[in-house]
Amino acid sequence: MIPALPPDTMMPEPWRVRSVVRESADVYTLGLESLSSPVPPFLPGQFNMLYAFGVGEVPISLSGDAADVSGFVHTIRAVGAVSTALSQAQPDSVLGLRGPFGCGWPLTEASGHDILIVAGGLGLAPLRPVIYHLLAHSEHFGRITILHGSRSPAEILFRSELAMWQTRPDVSVAITVDHADPTWHGHVGVVPALVERAVFDPPGTIAFVCGPEVMMRFSAAALLAAGVGANRIHVSMERNMKCAIGLCGHCQFGADFVCRDGPVLPYDRIAKRLAVPEL
Amino acid sequence: MSPSAPAPARKGMIIDRDGLQSLLDRLSARGFDVIGPTVRDGAIIYDRISSVDVMPEGWTDDQDAARYRLARRSDMALFGYAVGPHSWRRFLQPPEERLWQATRQQVGLTIHTTAVPSAPYAFIGVRACELRAISIQDRVFLEGPHPDRRYAERRRGAFIVAVNCTEAGGTCFCASMGSGPRAADGFDLALTELIDANGHRFLLEVGTDAGAASVEDLPSRDADAGALVAAEEATARAAAGMRRKMATAGLKELLQANPEHPHWSEVAERCLACANCTLVCPTCFCSTVADYTDLRGHEADRVRRWDSCFAADFSSIHGGPVRASRRARYRQWMSHKLAHWIDQFDISGCVGCGRCITWCPVGIDITVEAAAIRAAPPRPAAGEGDDDGNA
Amino acid sequence: MEMLESMLLAHPFLAGMDPGFGHLLFGCARNLRFAPGTFLFREGESADEFYLLREGRVALQLHIPGRSPLVIATLGDGDLVGASWLVAPYRWSYDALATAPTRAFGLNAACLREKSEVDHHLGYEMMRRLVPVMVKRMQAARHQLIDVYGRPPT
């Protein structure tokens, strides 16, 4: 017999927008609070499905502090109809939300290691909860290195926080841009070049990589070349998602449902797949 | 029957056409929505049936790659066909259903669920391959970390009357997939249609207590040894009559090791990406969602409907589809069905029903394509070799 | 002088170099400092020297009329600056601007080309180190070309 009917995981719940911060031209950070149930716990790296009334639903990573149980924080880039509608949400408006879903970054496995964060573009958003966690529990981790690549200086995400993290003695931050402007006096070049320059201890390091897939491929190659084991590199994958619970089939990547078995996946498990176009 | 219910020891009984009508009447009287085979638009499909009279009496189907024609039989068999374009999936996982409705309020919005049909289904004439397909969809929708509530609701009430195949259809290969032609389990009742010198009758076997209760006092007689032997021979005949087979040994590893095999391009030259194969497949489970609002913008509906990995936007992320080419989409469909499915659900996604072969407008044959990839020497795997082989 | 010679040999670009070759190189080298805002070289000038950065930062940039200079890449501690000295007609194809206090070894190109002609083993040792740097720079330039963080074309 099928026992008690399972909960309806496809049903969103109403959440109120309590803050909107414009991060750059088309990137916004929304603070959300629940109007019905208590705020569920989340793991850094997990995502929610956010629903804009009548427009649709998209997966968006959690970008806030998992220790803050008062609400959820999401950083959204307006690229499609739904993400544009979400990014235009006004304070006090209400969105639909279901989640959190997916597997997070392997923080337990990372304990006792140096941590290398490699974030490209908006890829810093799903990694920010990791950084908060590492900084709050720094006694469990070694050195923390944060490498962030951005298209241009204006698009550097969480710029003031990066500057603040940089001031900690146990943290190094390096930022590079693909295209500099006259205001920029920092690195120019791609993220893998930062990996080559970073001072870290490859055998004792666990790397968390998030960004566009091509950036993750080249960053993983640079990490491997530097001597970080393939099983110590973790990447966060992006695929089309409709259900977020492994039932709609859209996000399949080989045998993995990215929504359920990922989005964070160990590089050694997917390295061969990443090399196959259109998989 | 419900998943994982214990099957009591079988006992055979014989019923005739009137006995089958009585069974339909009883199931209706017990509140079941009785669904069975009927002829419509030149095909045998599954729909609501109230009487044996609307069943495909005396019809058979002539099937081959890209070919499906109904033909008259020389007898009045009720189940003298293989399978048509429908499968039971369309009832347990409907092609389209509303998931919920949202209403805009003065401040904010409310989201409310929408009801699912209340009457449980009774399925009449479920083939062995289709029983396997239902059990596979049970694994997909019920046995993962996030079961689907709507599927569970429809599935747990369903009553299943299976039919053992006594003839092989033109594109059948269930015997090589180990899923037929005889129904082993997963049914409340199972029928074997017998037409010979002793007349037109059905051997009826009971699979569950619910099945037994449904046939109590049904006009019948005990099955004699002759009928049991005749039923055994008929299913053996069906197994022997299959013209196609799938070589399953090592197939998962073969497909996963060959994502760049030249045969994928060869298939892509024929494939129209029409999605027919995924729409007729009894195990394909992919769906998408769509949002609709009323003209005032006060009400919004969220609808879930079948989707296909052959659709252009199925794999779209911002910027475009991950699988832009037909080569990649066919590779995804076949590799998922025959290989990744085993990693995901511990069973192949193919049951050997042959529908994808019959309904492919250009006659692409999954058994032939799998054999072609097997025939050419696999290329040595690229990469550092520490992947789990899912490429 | 001996200290400078060992410092040159300790530069990451020359890691593992035979001290004999190191001595030859040292004969072509000079010790340099660049204040922020000064150019190591300008586009079109004769490429008669290349640089091994000890510390600092150097921006490789192109000037475009009516626009601010386009920075192609930035280089820092341990990097090599300049490859045009290898290829006739030995002219720089971009500007190299110090954007931080920068210390470097300058290696005279004509001197090195001459010594490499005489001792091909030295030439080979240099090429063995130069080619990977060039290939990596070319790959990085290709990756920049992808504009991975940009909006996809619609």
Short mmCIF file of N, CA, C and O in Angstrom, two decimals, chain A residues 185-268:
data_model
loop_
_atom_site.label_atom_id
_atom_site.label_comp_id
_atom_site.label_asym_id
_atom_site.label_seq_id
_atom_site.Cartn_x
_atom_site.Cartn_y
_atom_site.Cartn_z
N HIS A 185 42.36 49.38 -11.06
CA HIS A 185 43.81 49.22 -10.94
C HIS A 185 44.19 47.81 -10.51
O HIS A 185 45.32 47.55 -10.15
N GLY A 186 43.20 46.91 -10.52
CA GLY A 186 43.45 45.54 -10.08
C GLY A 186 43.81 44.64 -11.24
O GLY A 186 44.19 45.09 -12.32
N HIS A 187 43.67 43.32 -11.01
CA HIS A 187 43.99 42.33 -12.04
C HIS A 187 43.07 42.45 -13.24
O HIS A 187 41.87 42.67 -13.09
N VAL A 188 43.64 42.22 -14.43
CA VAL A 188 42.85 42.05 -15.63
C VAL A 188 43.21 40.70 -16.20
O VAL A 188 44.39 40.38 -16.36
N GLY A 189 42.20 39.90 -16.51
CA GLY A 189 42.45 38.57 -17.04
C GLY A 189 41.39 37.61 -16.51
O GLY A 189 40.49 38.02 -15.78
N VAL A 190 41.51 36.35 -16.90
CA VAL A 190 40.48 35.37 -16.55
C VAL A 190 40.80 34.71 -15.21
O VAL A 190 41.93 34.76 -14.72
N VAL A 191 39.76 34.07 -14.63
CA VAL A 191 39.91 33.48 -13.29
C VAL A 191 41.02 32.42 -13.21
O VAL A 191 41.74 32.39 -12.22
N PRO A 192 41.15 31.53 -14.21
CA PRO A 192 42.22 30.52 -14.09
C PRO A 192 43.59 31.16 -13.86
O PRO A 192 44.44 30.58 -13.18
N ALA A 193 43.80 32.37 -14.39
CA ALA A 193 45.08 33.05 -14.16
C ALA A 193 45.24 33.40 -12.69
O ALA A 193 46.36 33.39 -12.17
N LEU A 194 44.12 33.68 -12.00
CA LEU A 194 44.20 33.94 -10.56
C LEU A 194 44.57 32.67 -9.80
O LEU A 194 45.29 32.71 -8.81
N VAL A 195 44.03 31.54 -10.28
CA VAL A 195 44.35 30.26 -9.65
C VAL A 195 45.86 30.02 -9.72
O VAL A 195 46.49 29.61 -8.75
N GLU A 196 46.43 30.33 -10.90
CA GLU A 196 47.88 30.12 -11.07
C GLU A 196 48.70 31.00 -10.14
O GLU A 196 49.77 30.63 -9.71
N ARG A 197 48.18 32.19 -9.83
CA ARG A 197 48.92 33.13 -8.99
C ARG A 197 48.68 32.94 -7.51
O ARG A 197 49.45 33.42 -6.69
N ALA A 198 47.53 32.30 -7.18
CA ALA A 198 47.14 32.22 -5.76
C ALA A 198 48.17 31.41 -4.97
O ALA A 198 48.75 30.44 -5.48
N VAL A 199 48.42 31.85 -3.74
CA VAL A 199 49.34 31.14 -2.86
C VAL A 199 48.51 30.24 -1.96
O VAL A 199 47.75 30.71 -1.12
N PHE A 200 48.57 28.95 -2.21
CA PHE A 200 47.83 28.00 -1.37
C PHE A 200 48.53 26.66 -1.43
O PHE A 200 49.42 26.45 -2.24
N ASP A 201 48.06 25.75 -0.58
CA ASP A 201 48.71 24.45 -0.45
C ASP A 201 47.83 23.40 -1.14
O ASP A 201 46.89 22.89 -0.53
N PRO A 202 48.08 23.12 -2.43
CA PRO A 202 47.16 22.27 -3.19
C PRO A 202 46.77 20.95 -2.51
O PRO A 202 45.59 20.61 -2.47
N PRO A 203 47.71 20.19 -1.93
CA PRO A 203 47.29 18.89 -1.38
C PRO A 203 46.33 19.03 -0.19
O PRO A 203 45.55 18.12 0.08
N GLY A 204 46.40 20.16 0.52
CA GLY A 204 45.56 20.33 1.70
C GLY A 204 44.33 21.18 1.44
O GLY A 204 43.69 21.64 2.37
N THR A 205 44.02 21.40 0.14
CA THR A 205 42.97 22.35 -0.21
C THR A 205 41.75 21.66 -0.79
O THR A 205 41.86 20.70 -1.56
N ILE A 206 40.57 22.18 -0.42
CA ILE A 206 39.32 21.80 -1.10
C ILE A 206 38.84 23.03 -1.83
O ILE A 206 38.83 24.14 -1.27
N ALA A 207 38.48 22.84 -3.12
CA ALA A 207 38.08 23.99 -3.95
C ALA A 207 36.59 23.93 -4.24
O ALA A 207 36.06 22.87 -4.60
N PHE A 208 35.92 25.06 -4.09
CA PHE A 208 34.50 25.20 -4.45
C PHE A 208 34.44 26.19 -5.61
O PHE A 208 34.87 27.33 -5.47
N VAL A 209 33.90 25.72 -6.73
CA VAL A 209 33.92 26.52 -7.95
C VAL A 209 32.49 26.77 -8.44
O VAL A 209 31.70 25.82 -8.55
N CYS A 210 32.16 28.01 -8.72
CA CYS A 210 30.83 28.31 -9.26
C CYS A 210 30.91 29.47 -10.23
O CYS A 210 31.54 30.49 -9.94
N GLY A 211 30.27 29.28 -11.36
CA GLY A 211 30.24 30.32 -12.39
C GLY A 211 29.73 29.70 -13.68
O GLY A 211 29.26 28.55 -13.68
N PRO A 212 29.85 30.41 -14.79
CA PRO A 212 29.45 29.81 -16.07
C PRO A 212 30.22 28.51 -16.30
O PRO A 212 31.38 28.38 -15.88
N GLU A 213 29.57 27.56 -16.98
CA GLU A 213 30.16 26.22 -17.11
C GLU A 213 31.55 26.25 -17.74
O GLU A 213 32.46 25.54 -17.29
N VAL A 214 31.73 27.09 -18.74
CA VAL A 214 33.04 27.14 -19.41
C VAL A 214 34.10 27.67 -18.44
O VAL A 214 35.24 27.17 -18.41
N MET A 215 33.72 28.64 -17.61
CA MET A 215 34.65 29.17 -16.61
C MET A 215 35.01 28.09 -15.59
O MET A 215 36.16 27.98 -15.15
N MET A 216 34.02 27.24 -15.24
CA MET A 216 34.30 26.17 -14.27
C MET A 216 35.22 25.11 -14.87
O MET A 216 36.10 24.58 -14.19
N ARG A 217 35.01 24.81 -16.16
CA ARG A 217 35.89 23.83 -16.82
C ARG A 217 37.34 24.30 -16.78
O ARG A 217 38.25 23.55 -16.41
N PHE A 218 37.56 25.56 -17.17
CA PHE A 218 38.94 26.06 -17.24
C PHE A 218 39.53 26.26 -15.84
O PHE A 218 40.72 26.07 -15.63
N SER A 219 38.67 26.64 -14.89
CA SER A 219 39.17 26.79 -13.52
C SER A 219 39.57 25.44 -12.95
O SER A 219 40.59 25.32 -12.27
N ALA A 220 38.74 24.41 -13.23
CA ALA A 220 39.07 23.07 -12.74
C ALA A 220 40.39 22.60 -13.34
O ALA A 220 41.22 21.99 -12.65
N ALA A 221 40.58 22.91 -14.63
CA ALA A 221 41.85 22.52 -15.28
C ALA A 221 43.03 23.19 -14.59
O ALA A 221 44.07 22.56 -14.34
N ALA A 222 42.88 24.46 -14.25
CA ALA A 222 43.96 25.19 -13.57
C ALA A 222 44.20 24.62 -12.18
O ALA A 222 45.35 24.52 -11.73
N LEU A 223 43.12 24.23 -11.50
CA LEU A 223 43.25 23.64 -10.16
C LEU A 223 43.97 22.29 -10.23
O LEU A 223 44.85 21.99 -9.41
N LEU A 224 43.58 21.48 -11.23
CA LEU A 224 44.24 20.18 -11.41
C LEU A 224 45.73 20.39 -11.68
O LEU A 224 46.58 19.71 -11.10
N ALA A 225 46.02 21.35 -12.56
CA ALA A 225 47.42 21.63 -12.90
C ALA A 225 48.20 22.10 -11.67
O ALA A 225 49.39 21.80 -11.53
N ALA A 226 47.50 22.79 -10.77
CA ALA A 226 48.17 23.28 -9.56
C ALA A 226 48.37 22.16 -8.53
O ALA A 226 49.08 22.36 -7.55
N GLY A 227 47.69 21.02 -8.76
CA GLY A 227 47.90 19.90 -7.85
C GLY A 227 46.74 19.62 -6.90
O GLY A 227 46.88 18.84 -5.96
N VAL A 228 45.58 20.25 -7.14
CA VAL A 228 44.39 19.92 -6.33
C VAL A 228 43.75 18.67 -6.95
O VAL A 228 43.51 18.62 -8.15
N GLY A 229 43.50 17.65 -6.13
CA GLY A 229 42.92 16.41 -6.63
C GLY A 229 41.53 16.64 -7.19
O GLY A 229 40.78 17.48 -6.70
N ALA A 230 41.17 15.87 -8.25
CA ALA A 230 39.86 16.03 -8.88
C ALA A 230 38.72 15.79 -7.89
O ALA A 230 37.65 16.37 -8.01
N ASN A 231 38.98 14.93 -6.91
CA ASN A 231 37.93 14.64 -5.92
C ASN A 231 37.83 15.74 -4.86
O ASN A 231 36.94 15.70 -4.02
N ARG A 232 38.76 16.69 -4.91
CA ARG A 232 38.72 17.81 -3.94
C ARG A 232 38.15 19.08 -4.58
O ARG A 232 38.17 20.13 -3.98
N ILE A 233 37.74 18.95 -5.84
CA ILE A 233 37.16 20.10 -6.54
C ILE A 233 35.66 19.87 -6.65
O ILE A 233 35.21 18.80 -7.08
N HIS A 234 34.88 20.86 -6.25
CA HIS A 234 33.42 20.75 -6.33
C HIS A 234 32.88 21.91 -7.15
O HIS A 234 33.33 23.05 -6.98
N VAL A 235 31.94 21.60 -8.03
CA VAL A 235 31.39 22.64 -8.90
C VAL A 235 29.87 22.67 -8.75
O VAL A 235 29.26 21.67 -8.37
N SER A 236 29.28 23.81 -9.03
CA SER A 236 27.82 23.93 -8.97
C SER A 236 27.28 24.10 -10.38
O SER A 236 27.62 25.05 -11.07
N MET A 237 26.47 23.13 -10.80
CA MET A 237 26.01 23.08 -12.19
C MET A 237 24.71 23.85 -12.39
O MET A 237 23.87 23.91 -11.50
N GLU A 238 24.53 24.34 -13.61
CA GLU A 238 23.27 24.97 -13.98
C GLU A 238 22.62 24.18 -15.11
O GLU A 238 23.28 23.87 -16.10
N ARG A 239 21.36 23.82 -14.94
CA ARG A 239 20.59 23.21 -16.00
C ARG A 239 19.16 23.71 -15.91
O ARG A 239 18.75 24.25 -14.89
N ASN A 240 18.39 23.49 -16.98
CA ASN A 240 16.97 23.84 -16.96
C ASN A 240 16.26 23.04 -15.86
O ASN A 240 16.49 21.83 -15.74
N MET A 241 15.48 23.71 -15.06
CA MET A 241 14.75 23.02 -13.97
C MET A 241 13.30 23.49 -13.95
O MET A 241 13.04 24.69 -14.02
N LYS A 242 12.39 22.54 -13.86
CA LYS A 242 10.97 22.89 -13.75
C LYS A 242 10.39 22.45 -12.40
O LYS A 242 9.50 23.09 -11.88
N CYS A 243 10.86 21.31 -11.88
CA CYS A 243 10.23 20.79 -10.67
C CYS A 243 11.13 20.94 -9.45
O CYS A 243 10.63 21.07 -8.33
N ALA A 244 12.42 20.85 -9.62
CA ALA A 244 13.42 20.95 -8.55
C ALA A 244 13.50 19.71 -7.67
O ALA A 244 14.22 19.70 -6.68
N ILE A 245 12.71 18.66 -7.99
CA ILE A 245 12.67 17.48 -7.11
C ILE A 245 12.93 16.18 -7.88
O ILE A 245 12.57 15.10 -7.42
N GLY A 246 13.54 16.27 -9.05
CA GLY A 246 13.92 15.07 -9.78
C GLY A 246 12.80 14.36 -10.50
O GLY A 246 12.94 13.20 -10.86
N LEU A 247 11.69 15.05 -10.75
CA LEU A 247 10.55 14.39 -11.39
C LEU A 247 10.27 14.87 -12.81
O LEU A 247 9.62 14.16 -13.56
N CYS A 248 10.74 16.05 -13.17
CA CYS A 248 10.35 16.59 -14.49
C CYS A 248 11.33 16.23 -15.59
O CYS A 248 11.02 16.35 -16.76
N GLY A 249 12.53 15.80 -15.22
CA GLY A 249 13.49 15.29 -16.21
C GLY A 249 14.35 16.33 -16.90
O GLY A 249 15.30 15.98 -17.59
N HIS A 250 14.04 17.62 -16.75
CA HIS A 250 14.71 18.65 -17.53
C HIS A 250 16.20 18.79 -17.24
O HIS A 250 16.97 19.15 -18.11
N CYS A 251 16.60 18.59 -15.99
CA CYS A 251 17.95 18.98 -15.58
C CYS A 251 18.95 17.84 -15.70
O CYS A 251 20.06 17.94 -15.21
N GLN A 252 18.56 16.74 -16.39
CA GLN A 252 19.46 15.58 -16.40
C GLN A 252 20.80 15.90 -17.05
O GLN A 252 20.87 16.53 -18.09
N PHE A 253 21.84 15.40 -16.39
CA PHE A 253 23.22 15.57 -16.86
C PHE A 253 23.86 14.20 -16.68
O PHE A 253 24.25 13.85 -15.57
N GLY A 254 23.88 13.41 -17.76
CA GLY A 254 24.18 12.00 -17.58
C GLY A 254 23.12 11.41 -16.69
O GLY A 254 21.94 11.69 -16.85
N ALA A 255 23.52 10.61 -15.72
CA ALA A 255 22.54 9.96 -14.84
C ALA A 255 22.13 10.84 -13.66
O ALA A 255 21.28 10.46 -12.88
N ASP A 256 22.74 12.01 -13.55
CA ASP A 256 22.40 12.87 -12.42
C ASP A 256 21.25 13.82 -12.74
O ASP A 256 21.21 14.40 -13.82
N PHE A 257 20.33 13.95 -11.81
CA PHE A 257 19.38 15.05 -11.85
C PHE A 257 20.07 16.20 -11.12
O PHE A 257 20.31 16.10 -9.91
N VAL A 258 20.39 17.27 -11.85
CA VAL A 258 21.17 18.36 -11.24
C VAL A 258 20.40 18.96 -10.06
O VAL A 258 20.98 19.33 -9.05
N CYS A 259 19.06 18.99 -10.15
CA CYS A 259 18.27 19.61 -9.07
C CYS A 259 18.35 18.80 -7.78
O CYS A 259 18.27 19.36 -6.70
N ARG A 260 18.46 17.50 -7.91
CA ARG A 260 18.36 16.62 -6.74
C ARG A 260 19.72 16.07 -6.34
O ARG A 260 20.08 16.05 -5.16
N ASP A 261 20.51 15.61 -7.32
CA ASP A 261 21.84 15.05 -7.04
C ASP A 261 22.88 16.16 -6.95
O ASP A 261 23.98 15.95 -6.45
N GLY A 262 22.55 17.32 -7.49
CA GLY A 262 23.39 18.52 -7.42
C GLY A 262 22.61 19.57 -6.69
O GLY A 262 21.81 19.20 -5.85
N PRO A 263 22.78 20.86 -6.97
CA PRO A 263 23.61 21.36 -8.08
C PRO A 263 25.11 21.22 -7.82
O PRO A 263 25.88 21.25 -8.76
N VAL A 264 25.50 21.05 -6.55
CA VAL A 264 26.93 20.90 -6.26
C VAL A 264 27.33 19.45 -6.53
O VAL A 264 26.74 18.52 -5.96
N LEU A 265 28.28 19.25 -7.42
CA LEU A 265 28.74 17.90 -7.77
C LEU A 265 30.26 17.86 -7.71
O LEU A 265 30.92 18.83 -8.07
N PRO A 266 30.80 16.71 -7.27
CA PRO A 266 32.27 16.59 -7.27
C PRO A 266 32.78 16.51 -8.70
O PRO A 266 32.21 15.83 -9.54
N TYR A 267 33.86 17.23 -8.96
CA TYR A 267 34.38 17.34 -10.32
C TYR A 267 34.78 15.98 -10.87
O TYR A 267 34.55 15.69 -12.06
N ASP A 268 35.35 15.10 -10.05
CA ASP A 268 35.81 13.81 -10.60
C ASP A 268 34.64 12.99 -11.12
O ASP A 268 34.80 12.19 -12.02
#
